[in-house]
Coordinates of C-alpha atoms and ligand atoms in Angstrom, one line a residue:
M275 CA -143.8 8.3 -129.1
N276 CA -146.1 5.4 -129.4
I277 CA -145.3 1.5 -130.3
Q278 CA -147.9 -0.8 -132.1
I279 CA -148.3 -4.5 -133.7
S280 CA -149.7 -4.9 -136.8
N281 CA -150.6 -7.9 -138.5
K282 CA -150.1 -6.9 -141.8
T283 CA -146.7 -7.6 -143.5
L284 CA -144.1 -5.2 -143.6
E285 CA -144.5 -4.2 -147.3
D286 CA -148.2 -3.7 -146.8
F287 CA -148.5 -1.5 -144.3
E288 CA -147.9 2.7 -144.6
A289 CA -145.2 4.4 -142.5
D290 CA -142.8 7.2 -143.8
I291 CA -139.7 5.0 -143.1
K292 CA -138.8 1.3 -143.0
I293 CA -136.2 0.1 -140.7
V294 CA -134.2 -3.3 -141.5
L295 CA -132.0 -5.2 -139.7
V296 CA -129.2 -7.3 -141.4
I297 CA -129.1 -10.1 -139.5
N298 CA -125.8 -12.0 -139.6
K299 CA -125.0 -10.4 -142.6
N300 CA -127.3 -12.2 -144.3
F301 CA -128.2 -9.9 -147.2
E302 CA -130.6 -12.9 -149.2
H303 CA -133.3 -12.1 -146.3
K304 CA -136.8 -11.1 -148.1
W305 CA -136.5 -7.2 -146.3
V306 CA -133.1 -6.4 -147.7
K307 CA -133.9 -5.0 -151.0
D308 CA -131.6 -2.3 -151.9
K309 CA -128.4 -4.4 -152.5
E310 CA -126.7 -2.4 -154.8
A311 CA -127.1 0.4 -152.8
L312 CA -125.8 -1.0 -149.7
E313 CA -123.0 -2.0 -151.6
F314 CA -122.2 1.5 -152.9
L315 CA -122.4 2.8 -149.4
G316 CA -119.9 0.7 -148.4
F317 CA -122.8 -0.6 -145.8
E318 CA -121.1 -4.5 -144.8
G319 CA -123.9 -5.1 -141.9
E320 CA -121.5 -5.3 -138.9
S321 CA -123.0 -5.3 -135.2
E322 CA -124.5 -1.7 -134.7
E323 CA -123.2 -0.3 -138.5
S324 CA -126.1 1.9 -140.0
T325 CA -126.8 3.4 -143.3
F326 CA -130.0 5.4 -144.6
V327 CA -131.1 4.3 -148.5
T328 CA -132.6 7.6 -148.6
H329 CA -134.2 6.9 -152.2
A330 CA -135.7 3.6 -150.5
K331 CA -136.5 5.2 -147.2
T332 CA -135.2 2.6 -145.3
I333 CA -132.5 2.3 -142.1
Y334 CA -130.5 -0.5 -142.3
V335 CA -128.8 -1.8 -139.5
G336 CA -126.1 -4.8 -138.4
C337 CA -127.5 -6.8 -136.3
E338 CA -124.9 -10.1 -134.9
S339 CA -127.6 -12.4 -134.7
L340 CA -131.3 -13.0 -133.0
E341 CA -130.0 -12.8 -129.6
A342 CA -132.3 -10.1 -127.7
E343 CA -129.3 -8.1 -126.7
E344 CA -128.4 -8.0 -130.5
I345 CA -131.7 -6.9 -131.3
R346 CA -131.9 -4.5 -128.8
L347 CA -128.6 -2.8 -129.9
A348 CA -129.4 -2.8 -133.5
C349 CA -133.0 -1.4 -133.0
A350 CA -131.8 1.2 -130.8
K351 CA -128.9 2.2 -133.3
A352 CA -132.0 2.4 -135.7
L353 CA -133.9 5.0 -133.7
S354 CA -130.9 7.2 -133.4
V355 CA -130.7 7.5 -137.3
L356 CA -134.4 7.9 -137.2
K357 CA -134.8 10.6 -134.9
K358 CA -133.0 12.6 -137.3
T359 CA -135.4 12.5 -139.7
K360 CA -138.4 14.3 -140.2
A361 CA -140.4 10.8 -140.3
K362 CA -143.6 10.7 -138.3
T363 CA -143.7 7.2 -138.4
A364 CA -141.7 4.2 -139.4
K365 CA -142.2 0.6 -139.4
I366 CA -140.5 -2.9 -138.7
G367 CA -140.8 -6.4 -139.4
T368 CA -140.1 -9.6 -136.7
Y369 CA -137.6 -12.0 -137.4
S370 CA -138.1 -15.8 -137.3
N371 CA -137.1 -16.8 -133.9
D372 CA -137.7 -20.1 -131.9
C373 CA -139.2 -18.4 -129.1
P374 CA -142.0 -16.7 -129.8
G375 CA -142.4 -12.8 -128.7
V376 CA -138.2 -12.4 -127.5
N377 CA -137.9 -10.1 -130.6
I378 CA -141.0 -8.2 -129.9
K379 CA -140.2 -8.0 -126.5
A380 CA -136.6 -6.7 -127.2
M381 CA -137.6 -4.4 -129.8
S382 CA -140.0 -2.5 -127.8
E383 CA -137.4 -2.4 -124.8
A384 CA -134.7 -0.9 -127.1
F385 CA -137.1 1.8 -128.8
V386 CA -138.3 2.6 -125.4
L387 CA -134.8 2.7 -123.7
G388 CA -133.2 4.3 -126.3
G389 CA -136.0 6.5 -126.7
Y390 CA -135.2 8.3 -123.2
T391 CA -134.0 11.8 -123.0
F392 CA -133.5 14.2 -119.8
D393 CA -133.4 17.7 -120.8
Q394 CA -135.4 18.9 -117.6
Y395 CA -132.6 21.5 -117.5
K396 CA -132.1 22.5 -121.1
S397 CA -133.6 25.5 -122.2
K398 CA -133.6 24.0 -125.5
K399 CA -135.6 20.7 -125.4
S400 CA -134.8 17.7 -127.7
K401 CA -137.5 17.2 -130.5
S402 CA -138.3 14.4 -132.3
T403 CA -141.3 14.3 -135.1
L404 CA -141.6 10.7 -134.6
E405 CA -145.0 9.7 -133.2
C406 CA -145.1 5.7 -134.3
I407 CA -143.1 2.6 -134.5
T408 CA -145.1 -0.3 -135.7
I409 CA -144.1 -3.7 -135.6
C410 CA -145.4 -5.9 -138.1
C411 CA -146.1 -9.5 -137.6
D412 CA -146.7 -10.6 -141.1
D413 CA -144.6 -13.6 -140.3
Y414 CA -146.6 -14.2 -137.0
S415 CA -148.5 -17.5 -138.6
T416 CA -145.4 -19.5 -139.1
I417 CA -144.0 -18.7 -136.0
N418 CA -146.6 -19.4 -134.4
I419 CA -147.4 -16.0 -132.5
S420 CA -150.9 -14.8 -132.2
L421 CA -151.7 -11.3 -132.1
E422 CA -152.1 -11.5 -128.6
T423 CA -148.7 -13.3 -127.7
A424 CA -147.2 -10.4 -129.5
N425 CA -149.2 -8.0 -127.8
K426 CA -148.2 -9.2 -124.6
A427 CA -144.7 -9.1 -125.8
L428 CA -144.9 -5.7 -126.4
H429 CA -146.5 -4.7 -123.2
V430 CA -144.4 -6.7 -120.8
G431 CA -141.3 -5.1 -123.3
T432 CA -142.3 -1.6 -122.8
T433 CA -143.4 -1.6 -119.0
I434 CA -139.8 -3.1 -118.4
A435 CA -138.4 -0.6 -120.0
A436 CA -140.9 2.2 -119.0
S437 CA -139.9 1.2 -115.5
T438 CA -136.0 1.6 -116.1
N439 CA -136.7 5.2 -117.2
F440 CA -138.8 6.0 -114.1
A441 CA -135.5 4.9 -112.3
K442 CA -133.4 7.0 -114.6
D443 CA -135.5 10.1 -114.0
L444 CA -135.3 10.0 -109.9
I445 CA -131.3 9.5 -110.6
N446 CA -131.0 12.3 -113.6
T447 CA -132.5 15.0 -111.2
I448 CA -130.5 17.0 -109.1
P449 CA -130.0 16.7 -105.6
F450 CA -131.1 19.9 -104.9
E451 CA -134.6 18.8 -105.7
M452 CA -134.0 14.7 -105.4
H453 CA -133.6 15.2 -101.5
S454 CA -135.1 12.5 -99.3
L455 CA -138.9 14.1 -99.1
K456 CA -138.9 14.2 -102.7
L457 CA -138.7 10.3 -102.9
E458 CA -141.0 9.7 -100.2
E459 CA -143.4 11.9 -102.2
I460 CA -142.6 9.7 -105.3
A461 CA -142.9 6.6 -103.4
H462 CA -146.1 7.6 -102.5
S463 CA -147.6 8.2 -105.7
L464 CA -147.2 4.9 -106.5
A465 CA -149.9 3.9 -103.9
S466 CA -152.5 4.6 -107.0
I467 CA -151.1 1.4 -108.4
D468 CA -154.2 -1.5 -107.8
G469 CA -152.9 -3.5 -104.8
V470 CA -149.7 -1.4 -103.4
T471 CA -149.7 0.8 -100.2
C472 CA -146.7 2.9 -99.0
K473 CA -145.9 3.9 -95.7
S474 CA -142.6 5.9 -94.6
Y475 CA -141.2 6.6 -91.3
G476 CA -138.5 9.7 -89.8
K477 CA -136.4 10.3 -87.3
E478 CA -138.3 9.2 -84.2
F479 CA -139.3 5.6 -85.9
L480 CA -135.5 5.6 -86.6
E481 CA -134.9 5.9 -83.0
E482 CA -137.8 3.9 -81.9
Q483 CA -136.0 0.9 -84.1
G484 CA -132.7 1.6 -83.2
M485 CA -131.2 2.5 -86.3
G486 CA -128.1 4.2 -84.7
A487 CA -125.9 3.5 -88.0
F488 CA -128.3 5.0 -90.4
L489 CA -129.2 8.0 -88.3
A490 CA -125.2 8.5 -88.0
V491 CA -124.8 9.5 -91.9
N492 CA -128.2 11.2 -91.4
R493 CA -126.6 13.7 -89.1
A494 CA -125.2 16.6 -90.5
S495 CA -127.9 16.8 -92.6
H496 CA -130.3 19.6 -92.7
I497 CA -132.9 17.4 -94.3
P498 CA -135.0 14.7 -92.3
P499 CA -134.2 10.5 -93.2
R500 CA -136.7 8.6 -94.4
L501 CA -137.4 5.1 -94.2
I502 CA -139.7 4.5 -97.0
H503 CA -141.7 0.9 -97.3
L504 CA -143.8 0.1 -100.3
T505 CA -146.1 -2.9 -100.1
Y506 CA -147.7 -5.1 -103.4
K507 CA -149.9 -7.4 -102.3
P508 CA -152.0 -9.2 -105.0
E509 CA -154.2 -12.1 -104.2
N510 CA -152.9 -15.2 -103.8
A511 CA -149.2 -14.1 -103.8
S512 CA -147.1 -17.3 -103.7
K513 CA -143.7 -15.6 -102.2
K514 CA -142.7 -12.7 -100.8
I515 CA -139.8 -10.8 -102.2
V516 CA -138.2 -7.6 -100.7
Y517 CA -135.8 -5.3 -102.2
V518 CA -133.7 -2.9 -100.4
G519 CA -132.5 -0.2 -101.6
K520 CA -129.4 2.5 -101.0
G521 CA -131.0 6.0 -101.1
L522 CA -127.9 8.1 -100.5
T523 CA -129.5 11.3 -102.3
Y524 CA -125.7 13.0 -101.7
D525 CA -122.8 11.8 -100.9
T526 CA -119.9 14.4 -100.3
G527 CA -118.0 11.6 -98.2
G528 CA -119.1 13.3 -94.6
L529 CA -116.2 14.7 -92.6
S530 CA -113.8 11.9 -94.5
L531 CA -114.8 14.2 -97.7
K532 CA -114.3 13.6 -100.7
G533 CA -112.1 15.0 -103.4
G534 CA -114.0 17.7 -105.8
E535 CA -113.3 14.8 -108.5
H536 CA -115.1 12.0 -107.0
M537 CA -117.9 14.6 -105.6
V538 CA -119.3 15.0 -109.1
T539 CA -122.0 12.1 -110.0
M540 CA -122.7 11.6 -106.6
K541 CA -126.1 12.4 -106.7
C542 CA -126.2 9.1 -108.5
D543 CA -125.8 7.1 -104.7
M544 CA -129.7 6.5 -104.6
S545 CA -129.5 4.4 -107.7
G546 CA -130.0 1.7 -105.5
A547 CA -133.1 3.0 -104.1
A548 CA -134.5 4.2 -107.8
A549 CA -134.2 0.6 -108.9
A550 CA -135.7 -0.6 -106.2
L551 CA -138.6 1.9 -107.0
G552 CA -138.6 0.8 -110.4
I553 CA -138.7 -3.1 -110.0
F554 CA -141.3 -2.5 -107.7
Q555 CA -143.2 -0.3 -110.2
G556 CA -143.1 -2.5 -113.0
A557 CA -143.5 -5.7 -110.8
A558 CA -147.0 -4.1 -109.8
L559 CA -148.4 -2.8 -113.1
L560 CA -147.9 -6.2 -114.7
G561 CA -149.7 -7.6 -111.8
L562 CA -146.9 -10.3 -110.8
P563 CA -147.8 -12.7 -108.4
Y564 CA -146.0 -11.9 -105.5
E565 CA -146.1 -10.1 -102.6
I566 CA -143.0 -7.1 -103.1
H567 CA -141.8 -5.2 -100.7
A568 CA -139.5 -1.9 -101.4
I569 CA -137.4 -0.6 -98.3
I570 CA -135.5 2.7 -99.2
G571 CA -133.4 4.4 -96.7
A572 CA -133.3 8.1 -97.8
T573 CA -130.7 10.4 -96.6
E574 CA -127.4 12.8 -97.8
N575 CA -124.3 12.4 -96.4
A576 CA -123.2 15.9 -95.6
I577 CA -121.0 18.0 -93.3
G578 CA -121.6 20.1 -90.8
P579 CA -121.0 20.6 -86.8
E580 CA -123.5 17.9 -86.6
A581 CA -121.8 15.3 -88.4
Y582 CA -120.6 11.7 -87.5
K583 CA -117.0 11.3 -87.0
P584 CA -114.1 9.0 -88.1
D585 CA -113.5 7.3 -84.5
D586 CA -117.3 7.1 -83.5
V587 CA -119.0 4.0 -82.5
L588 CA -122.6 3.3 -83.9
V589 CA -125.0 0.7 -82.7
A590 CA -127.1 -1.1 -85.5
K591 CA -130.9 -2.2 -85.4
N592 CA -129.4 -5.8 -84.7
G593 CA -127.1 -4.3 -81.1
K594 CA -124.0 -4.6 -83.2
T595 CA -121.3 -2.4 -82.8
I596 CA -119.8 -0.2 -85.5
E597 CA -116.4 1.6 -85.0
V598 CA -116.4 4.5 -88.0
R599 CA -112.6 4.7 -89.5
N600 CA -114.1 6.5 -92.8
T601 CA -117.6 8.2 -93.1
D602 CA -117.3 7.6 -96.6
A603 CA -118.3 4.3 -96.3
E604 CA -122.1 5.2 -95.3
G605 CA -124.2 3.5 -97.6
R606 CA -123.5 0.2 -96.0
L607 CA -124.3 1.5 -92.5
V608 CA -128.0 2.9 -93.5
V609 CA -128.3 -0.6 -95.6
A610 CA -126.9 -2.7 -92.5
D611 CA -130.1 -1.4 -90.6
L612 CA -132.6 -2.0 -93.8
L613 CA -131.5 -5.1 -93.9
C614 CA -132.2 -5.8 -90.3
Y615 CA -135.9 -4.4 -90.9
A616 CA -136.2 -6.4 -94.2
Q617 CA -135.3 -9.9 -92.4
E618 CA -138.7 -8.8 -90.0
Q619 CA -141.0 -8.8 -92.9
K620 CA -139.9 -12.4 -93.2
P621 CA -139.1 -12.7 -96.8
D622 CA -138.4 -15.8 -99.2
L623 CA -136.1 -13.7 -101.2
M624 CA -134.4 -10.5 -100.2
I625 CA -132.3 -8.2 -102.9
D626 CA -130.3 -5.3 -101.8
M627 CA -128.8 -2.9 -104.6
A628 CA -126.2 -0.2 -103.8
T629 CA -124.0 2.1 -105.4
L630 CA -121.5 0.8 -102.6
T631 CA -117.9 0.9 -103.4
G632 CA -115.7 2.3 -106.4
A633 CA -113.5 -0.5 -105.7
C634 CA -116.4 -3.2 -107.6
V635 CA -115.8 -0.8 -110.6
V636 CA -112.2 -1.3 -110.2
A637 CA -112.7 -5.1 -110.4
L638 CA -115.2 -5.2 -112.8
G639 CA -115.3 -2.3 -115.2
E640 CA -118.1 0.6 -115.3
Y641 CA -120.7 -1.4 -117.0
T642 CA -121.1 -4.5 -114.5
T643 CA -122.9 -5.2 -111.7
G644 CA -121.1 -7.1 -108.9
I645 CA -123.2 -10.0 -107.5
M646 CA -122.6 -11.6 -103.6
G647 CA -124.1 -13.7 -101.3
H648 CA -124.2 -16.9 -99.1
S649 CA -126.3 -18.7 -102.1
E650 CA -124.2 -20.4 -104.8
S651 CA -127.6 -21.1 -106.5
L652 CA -129.3 -17.9 -106.4
K653 CA -126.0 -15.8 -107.5
N654 CA -126.1 -18.3 -110.7
E655 CA -129.4 -17.7 -111.0
L656 CA -129.4 -13.9 -111.0
Y657 CA -126.1 -13.8 -113.2
E658 CA -127.9 -16.0 -115.9
I659 CA -130.9 -14.1 -115.9
S660 CA -129.3 -11.1 -116.3
K661 CA -127.6 -12.2 -119.4
K662 CA -131.3 -12.4 -121.0
S663 CA -132.5 -9.1 -120.1
G664 CA -129.0 -7.1 -121.4
E665 CA -127.7 -6.3 -117.9
L666 CA -124.0 -6.9 -117.4
T667 CA -123.3 -8.7 -113.9
G668 CA -120.4 -10.9 -112.4
I669 CA -120.2 -12.7 -109.0
L670 CA -117.4 -11.5 -106.6
P671 CA -116.8 -14.5 -103.8
F672 CA -117.0 -14.0 -100.4
N673 CA -114.3 -15.9 -98.6
R674 CA -113.2 -16.2 -94.8
Y675 CA -109.5 -14.6 -94.9
L676 CA -111.5 -11.1 -96.2
K677 CA -114.1 -11.5 -93.4
K678 CA -111.2 -10.8 -91.2
M679 CA -110.1 -7.3 -92.2
L680 CA -113.2 -6.3 -91.1
K681 CA -112.0 -6.7 -87.7
S682 CA -111.7 -3.7 -85.0
H683 CA -110.0 -3.2 -81.6
I684 CA -113.1 -1.4 -79.8
A685 CA -115.9 -2.4 -81.9
D686 CA -117.7 -5.5 -83.1
M687 CA -116.5 -4.7 -86.9
S688 CA -114.9 -1.5 -88.3
N689 CA -116.8 0.1 -91.3
I690 CA -113.9 -0.1 -93.1
S691 CA -111.6 -3.1 -94.3
S692 CA -107.8 -2.7 -93.3
S693 CA -106.7 -4.3 -96.8
R694 CA -106.9 -2.0 -99.8
Y695 CA -107.8 -4.7 -101.8
G696 CA -111.0 -6.5 -102.4
G697 CA -113.1 -3.7 -101.2
A698 CA -116.1 -4.4 -103.2
I699 CA -116.2 -8.3 -101.3
T700 CA -115.3 -6.8 -97.9
A701 CA -118.0 -4.2 -98.0
G702 CA -120.6 -7.1 -98.9
L703 CA -118.9 -9.1 -95.7
F704 CA -119.8 -6.0 -94.0
L705 CA -123.1 -6.6 -94.8
A706 CA -123.4 -10.1 -94.1
N707 CA -122.5 -9.3 -90.3
F708 CA -126.6 -8.5 -90.5
I709 CA -127.9 -11.3 -92.0
E710 CA -129.5 -14.0 -89.5
D711 CA -128.6 -17.5 -90.2
A712 CA -132.3 -18.0 -91.5
Y713 CA -131.8 -15.7 -94.4
K714 CA -128.3 -16.6 -95.1
D715 CA -129.4 -18.2 -98.2
K716 CA -132.1 -15.9 -99.4
W717 CA -130.1 -13.1 -99.8
L718 CA -128.3 -11.1 -102.2
H719 CA -126.4 -8.3 -102.2
L720 CA -125.8 -6.1 -105.9
D721 CA -123.2 -3.6 -106.0
I722 CA -124.4 -1.3 -109.0
A723 CA -121.8 1.6 -108.1
G724 CA -120.3 0.9 -111.5
P725 CA -123.1 0.8 -114.4
A726 CA -125.5 3.1 -112.3
Y727 CA -124.3 6.2 -113.8
S728 CA -121.8 6.6 -116.5
E729 CA -120.9 10.1 -117.9
K730 CA -120.6 8.3 -121.7
E731 CA -123.5 7.1 -123.4
W732 CA -122.9 2.9 -124.0
G733 CA -125.2 0.9 -126.1
Y734 CA -128.8 1.8 -125.6
N735 CA -127.9 3.9 -122.4
Q736 CA -127.7 7.6 -122.6
C737 CA -125.1 9.8 -120.7
G738 CA -126.1 9.7 -117.2
A739 CA -128.1 7.2 -115.4
S740 CA -128.7 3.7 -116.9
G741 CA -131.5 2.7 -114.5
T742 CA -129.6 -0.5 -113.3
G743 CA -131.1 -3.5 -111.5
V744 CA -134.8 -3.1 -113.0
R745 CA -134.4 -5.1 -116.1
M746 CA -132.1 -8.1 -114.4
N747 CA -134.6 -8.4 -111.5
L748 CA -138.0 -7.8 -113.8
Y749 CA -136.5 -10.4 -115.9
W750 CA -136.1 -12.9 -113.0
L751 CA -139.4 -12.3 -111.4
I752 CA -141.2 -12.6 -114.7
E753 CA -139.1 -15.9 -115.4
Q754 CA -139.8 -17.2 -112.2
S755 CA -143.8 -16.6 -112.1
K756 CA -143.7 -18.5 -115.2
T757 CA -142.6 -21.4 -113.8
L758 CA -145.3 -21.1 -111.4
H759 CA -148.0 -21.9 -113.5
Ligands
LIG904 N1 -121.1 5.9 -103.0 C1 -120.0 5.4 -102.6 C2 -119.3 4.4 -104.1 C3 -119.1 4.9 -105.5 C4 -118.2 5.2 -106.1 C5 -120.8 4.8 -105.7 C6 -118.2 5.0 -107.2 C7 -120.5 5.7 -107.3 C8 -119.3 5.6 -107.7 C9 -119.6 5.1 -101.2 O1 -120.5 5.6 -100.6 C10 -118.4 5.5 -101.5 O2 -117.7 6.4 -101.1 N2 -117.0 4.2 -100.8 C11 -116.0 4.2 -100.5 C12 -115.5 3.4 -99.5 C13 -113.9 3.6 -98.8 C14 -114.1 4.4 -98.1 C15 -113.8 2.5 -97.9 C16 -115.4 4.2 -101.5 O3 -115.2 3.2 -102.5 O4 -114.1 4.8 -101.8
LIG905 ZN1 -119.3 7.4 -99.5
LIG906 ZN1 -122.2 6.6 -101.2

């Protein structure tokens, strides 16, 4: 399905179906032409409410305001109605907004995100006749948007959404196929983008690097581990930004085996890695002016005679020792070694993303990412920008008392907290042990265990993976690059 811009008016442009958003219950808007029919249908213009006025071939959707997220939700709703029809083409107008392009970007994001389907394992594939949606910018002159700006907004919006969908595909693929070597292959394929190089390393390298924590997690797996390192280096890059992703292609829990109910969906435990790849791809395709690195630790947490055990003591890359008390707290072990490696790149900003704890889901609910770190300003900046991107986040504060919960009698620290409370924060504090002072204020940890994967659809997210992390980070990078010029 294609999305395009036209400078024709909504009325003049020819299409099978018209989409009209009823903004803030304003039935007096010039595009609301079927007031009588809408009243007959009982349409009140509530948020996400939709109806199809057949004779006018018009889909009406309620939209609370001109906020980008309201537009996204309404457009995705319109698309779901549209897909049930046999229409090949559809059209929608833009709405006056004091920020040129915001409407268009949000609309394009919604159509691409909402249009995602994953039916690789279904023998009957979902079919849609829809070929093209046209965004008619008839009022572009009144709100001062040139056709060029409109097309740029379309390009940015579709790239952000396509990169999110790319991450979703990786996560939704079954663990039998999406193992460390497959992730490696996919990462290498990104090297076809201008300015991108990809390196990947196996067991020997991890041993040379002293990554005893990462290696221990891999021990029972019959598939070798991979540290994947992608670099995008545009000319005159102003900053170096490193994304670190937890790439547990399956998490059985290891010897501290998960119960059946908790194990299912653990193919999503590489969502941090998928997010890093999605952000990386989006940034490179948009040609953002930063040197961007994606560093991924890919392995599975399996069981077998070689498995690492509770009571083992591991040595991480920075020489710190870790008592294993629960092999299901494996993500932090992999990410700890990755963070040590990432700091050697001398980043200006370093963000790790991981489906790290069930406790984060308890704390914030299923839809919200937990932001942690030492820098108040970085945490607040990402929190604010995430709202614009449509992703939900909440800041979880570190404190000195929870830090003490990681004490071990036999090693420098334990891999789990001695308290059952505050598990998302203690996991973040565990990672903080691997951050050198010089990088304390340049690091953020995102626990995406809640929103990364859901077995029910929410908003414009389908059942399954959501690609969490991609949109908020691309929004952030784009926003920062604007202030740069
Ligand atoms: N991968 C899980 C966390 C997770 C939970 C991801 C729910 C997605 C959805 C992680 O490796 C894990 O098992 N964490 C344990 C930590 C505990 C043993 C301290 C948990 O959350 O139970
Ligand atoms: Zn686990
Ligand atoms: Zn895990």
